[in-house]
CSV table of C-alpha atoms and ligand atoms in Angstrom, one decimal:
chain,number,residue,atom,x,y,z
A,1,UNK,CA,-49.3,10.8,29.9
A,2,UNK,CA,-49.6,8.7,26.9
A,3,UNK,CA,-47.2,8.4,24.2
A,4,UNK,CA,-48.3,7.3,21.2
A,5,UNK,CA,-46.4,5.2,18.2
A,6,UNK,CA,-44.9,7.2,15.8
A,7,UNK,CA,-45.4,6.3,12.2
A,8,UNK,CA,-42.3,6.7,10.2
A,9,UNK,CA,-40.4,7.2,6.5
A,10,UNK,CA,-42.2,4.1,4.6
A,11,UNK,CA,-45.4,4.2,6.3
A,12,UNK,CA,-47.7,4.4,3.3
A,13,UNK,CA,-50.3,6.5,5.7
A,14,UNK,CA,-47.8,9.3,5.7
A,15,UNK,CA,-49.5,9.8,2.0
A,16,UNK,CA,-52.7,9.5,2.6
A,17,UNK,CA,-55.4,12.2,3.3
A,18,UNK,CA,-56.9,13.0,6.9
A,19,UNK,CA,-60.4,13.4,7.1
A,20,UNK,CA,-62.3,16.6,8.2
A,21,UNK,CA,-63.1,16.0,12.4
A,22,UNK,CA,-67.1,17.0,12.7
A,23,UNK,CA,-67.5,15.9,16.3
A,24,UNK,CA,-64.9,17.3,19.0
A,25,UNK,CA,-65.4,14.3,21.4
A,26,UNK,CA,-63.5,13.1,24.8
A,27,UNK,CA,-61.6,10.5,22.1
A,28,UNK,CA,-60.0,13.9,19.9
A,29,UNK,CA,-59.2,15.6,23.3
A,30,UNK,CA,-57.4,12.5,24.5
A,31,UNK,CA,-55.6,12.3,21.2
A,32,UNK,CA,-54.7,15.8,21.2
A,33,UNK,CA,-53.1,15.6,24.9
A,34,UNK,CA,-51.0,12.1,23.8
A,35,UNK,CA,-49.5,13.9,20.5
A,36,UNK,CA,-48.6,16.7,23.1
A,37,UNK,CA,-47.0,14.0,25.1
A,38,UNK,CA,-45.7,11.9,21.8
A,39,UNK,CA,-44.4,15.5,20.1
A,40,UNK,CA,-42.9,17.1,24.1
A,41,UNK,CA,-41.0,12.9,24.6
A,42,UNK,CA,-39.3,13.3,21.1
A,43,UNK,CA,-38.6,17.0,20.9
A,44,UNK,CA,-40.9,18.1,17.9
A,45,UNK,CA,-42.2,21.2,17.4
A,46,UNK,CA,-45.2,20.2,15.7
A,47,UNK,CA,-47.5,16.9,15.0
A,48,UNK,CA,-50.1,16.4,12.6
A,49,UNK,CA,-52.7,13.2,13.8
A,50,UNK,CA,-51.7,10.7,10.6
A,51,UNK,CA,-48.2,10.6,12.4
A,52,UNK,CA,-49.7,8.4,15.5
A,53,UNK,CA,-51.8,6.9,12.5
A,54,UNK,CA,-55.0,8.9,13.3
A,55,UNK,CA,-56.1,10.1,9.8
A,56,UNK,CA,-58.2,13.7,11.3
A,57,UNK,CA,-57.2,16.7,10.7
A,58,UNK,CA,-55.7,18.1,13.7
A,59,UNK,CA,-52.2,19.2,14.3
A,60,UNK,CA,-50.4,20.5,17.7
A,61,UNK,CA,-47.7,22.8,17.5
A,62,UNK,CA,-45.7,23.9,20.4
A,63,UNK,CA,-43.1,26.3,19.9
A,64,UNK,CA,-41.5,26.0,23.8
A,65,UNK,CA,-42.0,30.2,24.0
A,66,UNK,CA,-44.4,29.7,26.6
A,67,UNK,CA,-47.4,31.3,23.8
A,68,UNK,CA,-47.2,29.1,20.6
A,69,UNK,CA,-48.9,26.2,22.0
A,70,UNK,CA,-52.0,25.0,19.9
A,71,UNK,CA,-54.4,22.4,19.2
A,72,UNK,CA,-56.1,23.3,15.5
A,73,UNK,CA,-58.9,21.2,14.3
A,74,UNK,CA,-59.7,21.3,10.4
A,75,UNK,CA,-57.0,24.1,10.5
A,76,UNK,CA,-57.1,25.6,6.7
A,77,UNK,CA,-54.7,28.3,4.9
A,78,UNK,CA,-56.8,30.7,3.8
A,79,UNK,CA,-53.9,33.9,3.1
A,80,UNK,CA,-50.2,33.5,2.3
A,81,UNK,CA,-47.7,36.4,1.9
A,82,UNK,CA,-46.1,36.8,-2.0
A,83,UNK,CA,-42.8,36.2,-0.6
A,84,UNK,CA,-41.2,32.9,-0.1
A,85,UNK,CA,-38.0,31.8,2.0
A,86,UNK,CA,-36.4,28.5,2.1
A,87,UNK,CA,-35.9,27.4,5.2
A,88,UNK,CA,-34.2,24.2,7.1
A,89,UNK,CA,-36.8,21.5,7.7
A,90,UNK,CA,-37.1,18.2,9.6
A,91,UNK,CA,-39.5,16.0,10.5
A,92,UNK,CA,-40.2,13.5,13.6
A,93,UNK,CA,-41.2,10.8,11.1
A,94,UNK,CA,-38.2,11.4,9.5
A,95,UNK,CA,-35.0,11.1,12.5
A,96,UNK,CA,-32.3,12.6,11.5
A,97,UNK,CA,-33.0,14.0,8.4
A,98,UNK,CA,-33.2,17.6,7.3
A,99,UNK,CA,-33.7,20.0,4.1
A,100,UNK,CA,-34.0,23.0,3.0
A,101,UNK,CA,-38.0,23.5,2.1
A,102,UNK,CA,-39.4,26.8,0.3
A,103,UNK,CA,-42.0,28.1,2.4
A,104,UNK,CA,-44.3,31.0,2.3
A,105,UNK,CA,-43.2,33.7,5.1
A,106,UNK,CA,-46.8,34.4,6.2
A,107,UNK,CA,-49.7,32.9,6.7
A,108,UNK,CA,-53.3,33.5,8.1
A,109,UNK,CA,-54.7,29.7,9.2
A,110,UNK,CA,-58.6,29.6,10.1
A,111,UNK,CA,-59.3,26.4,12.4
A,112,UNK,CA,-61.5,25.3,15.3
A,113,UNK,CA,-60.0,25.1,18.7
A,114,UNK,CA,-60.4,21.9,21.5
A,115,UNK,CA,-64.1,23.6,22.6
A,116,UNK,CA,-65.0,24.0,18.8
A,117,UNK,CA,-64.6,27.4,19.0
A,118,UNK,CA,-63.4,29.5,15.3
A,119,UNK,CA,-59.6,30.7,15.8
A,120,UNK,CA,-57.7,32.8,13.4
A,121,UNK,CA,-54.1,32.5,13.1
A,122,UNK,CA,-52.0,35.5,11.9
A,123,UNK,CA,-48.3,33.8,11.8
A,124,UNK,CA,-44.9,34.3,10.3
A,125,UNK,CA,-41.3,33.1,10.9
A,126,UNK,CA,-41.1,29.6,12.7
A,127,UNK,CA,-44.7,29.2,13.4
A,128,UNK,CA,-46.0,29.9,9.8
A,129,UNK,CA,-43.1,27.6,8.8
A,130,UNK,CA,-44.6,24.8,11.1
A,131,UNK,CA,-48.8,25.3,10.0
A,132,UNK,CA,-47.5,24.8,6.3
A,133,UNK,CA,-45.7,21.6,7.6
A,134,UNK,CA,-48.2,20.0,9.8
A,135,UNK,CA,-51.1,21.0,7.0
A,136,UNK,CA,-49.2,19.4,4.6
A,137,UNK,CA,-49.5,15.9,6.8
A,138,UNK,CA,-53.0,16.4,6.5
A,139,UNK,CA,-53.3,16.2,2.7
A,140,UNK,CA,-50.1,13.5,3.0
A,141,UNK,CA,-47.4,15.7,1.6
A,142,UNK,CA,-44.0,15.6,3.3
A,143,UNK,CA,-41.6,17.6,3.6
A,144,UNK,CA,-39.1,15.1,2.1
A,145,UNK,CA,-40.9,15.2,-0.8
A,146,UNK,CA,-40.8,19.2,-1.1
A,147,UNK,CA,-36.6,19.2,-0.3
A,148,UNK,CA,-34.8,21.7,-2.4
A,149,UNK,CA,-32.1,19.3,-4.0
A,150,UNK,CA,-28.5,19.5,-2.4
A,151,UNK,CA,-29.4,20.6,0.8
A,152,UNK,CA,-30.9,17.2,2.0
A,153,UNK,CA,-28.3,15.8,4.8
A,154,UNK,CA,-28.5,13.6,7.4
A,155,UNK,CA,-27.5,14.8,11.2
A,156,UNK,CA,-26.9,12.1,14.1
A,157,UNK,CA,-27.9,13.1,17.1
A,158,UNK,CA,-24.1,12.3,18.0
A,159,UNK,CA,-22.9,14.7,15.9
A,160,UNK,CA,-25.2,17.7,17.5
A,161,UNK,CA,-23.7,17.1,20.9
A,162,UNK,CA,-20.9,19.8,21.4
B,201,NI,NI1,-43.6,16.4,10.0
Protein backbone atom coordinates (compact mmCIF):
# COMPACT_ATOMS: atom_id res chain seq x y z
CA UNK A 1 0.00 0.00 0.00
CA UNK A 2 1.40 3.29 -1.17
CA UNK A 3 -0.16 6.49 -0.94
CA UNK A 4 0.93 8.95 -3.03
CA UNK A 5 1.12 12.97 -2.71
CA UNK A 6 -1.70 14.70 -3.75
CA UNK A 7 -1.34 17.74 -5.92
CA UNK A 8 -3.63 20.46 -4.98
CA UNK A 9 -5.69 23.98 -6.05
CA UNK A 10 -2.47 26.07 -7.27
CA UNK A 11 -0.44 23.32 -8.54
CA UNK A 12 0.20 24.64 -12.05
CA UNK A 13 0.27 20.78 -13.30
CA UNK A 14 -3.41 20.57 -12.55
CA UNK A 15 -3.42 22.55 -16.12
CA UNK A 16 -1.25 20.86 -17.96
CA UNK A 17 -1.90 17.97 -20.53
CA UNK A 18 -1.15 14.18 -19.78
CA UNK A 19 0.57 12.32 -22.32
CA UNK A 20 -0.88 9.25 -24.28
CA UNK A 21 0.73 5.83 -22.12
CA UNK A 22 2.24 3.49 -25.14
CA UNK A 23 3.89 0.94 -22.98
CA UNK A 24 1.74 -0.67 -20.03
CA UNK A 25 4.80 -1.53 -17.86
CA UNK A 26 5.25 -2.87 -14.05
CA UNK A 27 5.86 1.18 -13.29
CA UNK A 28 1.84 2.14 -14.73
CA UNK A 29 0.63 -1.03 -12.75
CA UNK A 30 2.30 0.14 -9.58
CA UNK A 31 0.92 3.66 -10.20
CA UNK A 32 -2.41 2.50 -10.82
CA UNK A 33 -2.63 0.30 -7.45
CA UNK A 34 -1.04 3.62 -5.30
CA UNK A 35 -3.92 6.10 -6.84
CA UNK A 36 -6.25 3.16 -5.73
CA UNK A 37 -4.65 3.40 -2.36
CA UNK A 38 -4.16 7.52 -2.64
CA UNK A 39 -8.14 7.83 -4.00
CA UNK A 40 -9.62 4.60 -1.15
CA UNK A 41 -7.20 6.85 2.04
CA UNK A 42 -8.98 10.19 1.02
CA UNK A 43 -12.43 8.97 0.09
CA UNK A 44 -12.50 9.92 -3.84
CA UNK A 45 -14.40 8.41 -6.19
CA UNK A 46 -12.15 8.93 -9.01
CA UNK A 47 -8.33 9.98 -9.80
CA UNK A 48 -6.84 10.97 -12.82
CA UNK A 49 -2.56 10.38 -12.74
CA UNK A 50 -1.54 14.39 -12.97
CA UNK A 51 -3.18 14.48 -9.48
CA UNK A 52 -0.08 12.36 -7.87
CA UNK A 53 1.83 14.52 -10.52
CA UNK A 54 2.20 11.64 -13.11
CA UNK A 55 1.30 13.43 -16.40
CA UNK A 56 -0.24 9.81 -18.42
CA UNK A 57 -3.43 9.35 -19.16
CA UNK A 58 -4.88 6.98 -16.82
CA UNK A 59 -7.60 7.48 -14.41
CA UNK A 60 -9.20 4.99 -11.66
CA UNK A 61 -12.61 5.24 -10.69
CA UNK A 62 -14.20 3.34 -8.01
CA UNK A 63 -17.70 3.81 -7.30
CA UNK A 64 -17.69 1.48 -3.72
CA UNK A 65 -20.81 -0.72 -5.58
CA UNK A 66 -18.68 -3.62 -5.58
CA UNK A 67 -18.76 -3.29 -10.00
CA UNK A 68 -17.59 0.26 -10.86
CA UNK A 69 -14.07 -0.26 -10.16
CA UNK A 70 -11.61 0.63 -13.21
CA UNK A 71 -8.28 1.29 -14.29
CA UNK A 72 -8.64 3.18 -18.05
CA UNK A 73 -5.51 3.82 -19.94
CA UNK A 74 -5.73 6.52 -22.83
CA UNK A 75 -9.59 6.36 -21.98
CA UNK A 76 -11.29 8.65 -24.81
CA UNK A 77 -15.11 9.93 -25.14
CA UNK A 78 -16.15 8.90 -28.24
CA UNK A 79 -20.45 9.25 -27.75
CA UNK A 80 -22.24 11.57 -25.46
CA UNK A 81 -26.07 11.70 -24.96
CA UNK A 82 -27.91 15.29 -26.31
CA UNK A 83 -29.07 15.85 -22.88
CA UNK A 84 -27.21 17.54 -20.24
CA UNK A 85 -27.81 17.75 -16.28
CA UNK A 86 -25.93 19.78 -13.86
CA UNK A 87 -24.87 18.07 -11.20
CA UNK A 88 -22.91 18.60 -7.73
CA UNK A 89 -19.13 18.24 -8.11
CA UNK A 90 -16.02 18.03 -6.01
CA UNK A 91 -12.73 17.32 -6.32
CA UNK A 92 -9.80 15.64 -4.12
CA UNK A 93 -7.44 18.36 -5.21
CA UNK A 94 -9.93 20.67 -4.29
CA UNK A 95 -10.97 19.72 -0.12
CA UNK A 96 -13.89 21.01 0.68
CA UNK A 97 -15.10 22.53 -2.16
CA UNK A 98 -18.03 21.78 -4.37
CA UNK A 99 -20.18 23.05 -7.48
CA UNK A 100 -22.61 22.45 -9.48
CA UNK A 101 -21.02 21.30 -13.10
CA UNK A 102 -23.14 20.66 -16.38
CA UNK A 103 -22.49 17.38 -17.48
CA UNK A 104 -23.52 15.16 -20.29
CA UNK A 105 -25.93 12.24 -18.85
CA UNK A 106 -24.33 9.56 -21.04
CA UNK A 107 -21.39 8.57 -22.32
CA UNK A 108 -19.66 5.70 -24.20
CA UNK A 109 -15.59 5.92 -23.18
CA UNK A 110 -13.15 3.58 -25.40
CA UNK A 111 -9.84 2.89 -23.34
CA UNK A 112 -7.27 0.15 -22.71
CA UNK A 113 -7.47 -1.86 -19.62
CA UNK A 114 -4.19 -2.81 -17.08
CA UNK A 115 -3.34 -6.00 -19.70
CA UNK A 116 -3.69 -3.56 -22.70
CA UNK A 117 -6.73 -5.04 -23.57
CA UNK A 118 -9.65 -2.51 -25.67
CA UNK A 119 -12.66 -1.83 -23.13
CA UNK A 120 -15.78 -0.05 -23.99
CA UNK A 121 -17.65 1.85 -21.48
CA UNK A 122 -21.42 2.34 -21.84
CA UNK A 123 -22.09 4.75 -18.57
CA UNK A 124 -24.69 7.14 -17.31
CA UNK A 125 -25.62 8.69 -13.93
CA UNK A 126 -22.56 8.90 -11.34
CA UNK A 127 -20.10 6.99 -13.38
CA UNK A 128 -20.54 9.01 -16.67
CA UNK A 129 -20.45 12.01 -14.28
CA UNK A 130 -16.96 10.78 -12.95
CA UNK A 131 -15.16 9.68 -16.84
CA UNK A 132 -16.09 13.40 -17.81
CA UNK A 133 -14.28 14.54 -14.67
CA UNK A 134 -11.24 12.42 -14.53
CA UNK A 135 -10.88 13.02 -18.61
CA UNK A 136 -11.02 16.40 -18.11
CA UNK A 137 -7.62 16.07 -15.70
CA UNK A 138 -6.12 14.57 -18.49
CA UNK A 139 -6.42 17.62 -20.90
CA UNK A 140 -5.88 19.85 -17.42
CA UNK A 141 -9.46 21.16 -17.10
CA UNK A 142 -10.95 21.31 -13.70
CA UNK A 143 -13.92 21.25 -12.51
CA UNK A 144 -13.56 24.49 -10.70
CA UNK A 145 -13.03 26.05 -13.67
CA UNK A 146 -16.44 24.52 -15.31
CA UNK A 147 -18.62 25.65 -11.84
CA UNK A 148 -21.99 27.02 -12.70
CA UNK A 149 -21.84 30.52 -10.85
CA UNK A 150 -23.71 30.62 -7.42
CA UNK A 151 -23.61 27.21 -6.61
CA UNK A 152 -19.84 27.16 -5.70
CA UNK A 153 -19.74 26.62 -1.67
CA UNK A 154 -17.35 25.43 0.58
CA UNK A 155 -18.33 22.32 3.08
CA UNK A 156 -16.10 21.47 6.25
CA UNK A 157 -15.81 18.20 6.90
CA UNK A 158 -17.14 19.48 10.40
CA UNK A 159 -20.05 20.56 9.18
CA UNK A 160 -20.99 16.97 7.35
CA UNK A 161 -20.82 15.22 10.62
CA UNK A 162 -24.54 14.83 11.88
NI1 LIG B 1 -10.85 15.80 -9.75
Amino acid sequence: MAIRTLRYEGDEILKKKSREIDVIDDKIKQLAEDMFDTMHKFDGLGLAGVQVGILKRIIVIDLYDNESKFVLINPVIVEKSKEKAEIQEGCLSFPNQFGKVERYVKVKVKALDLDGNKVTLEAEGLLAQALQHEIDHLDGITFKGKIIPGTFEIITPEDNED
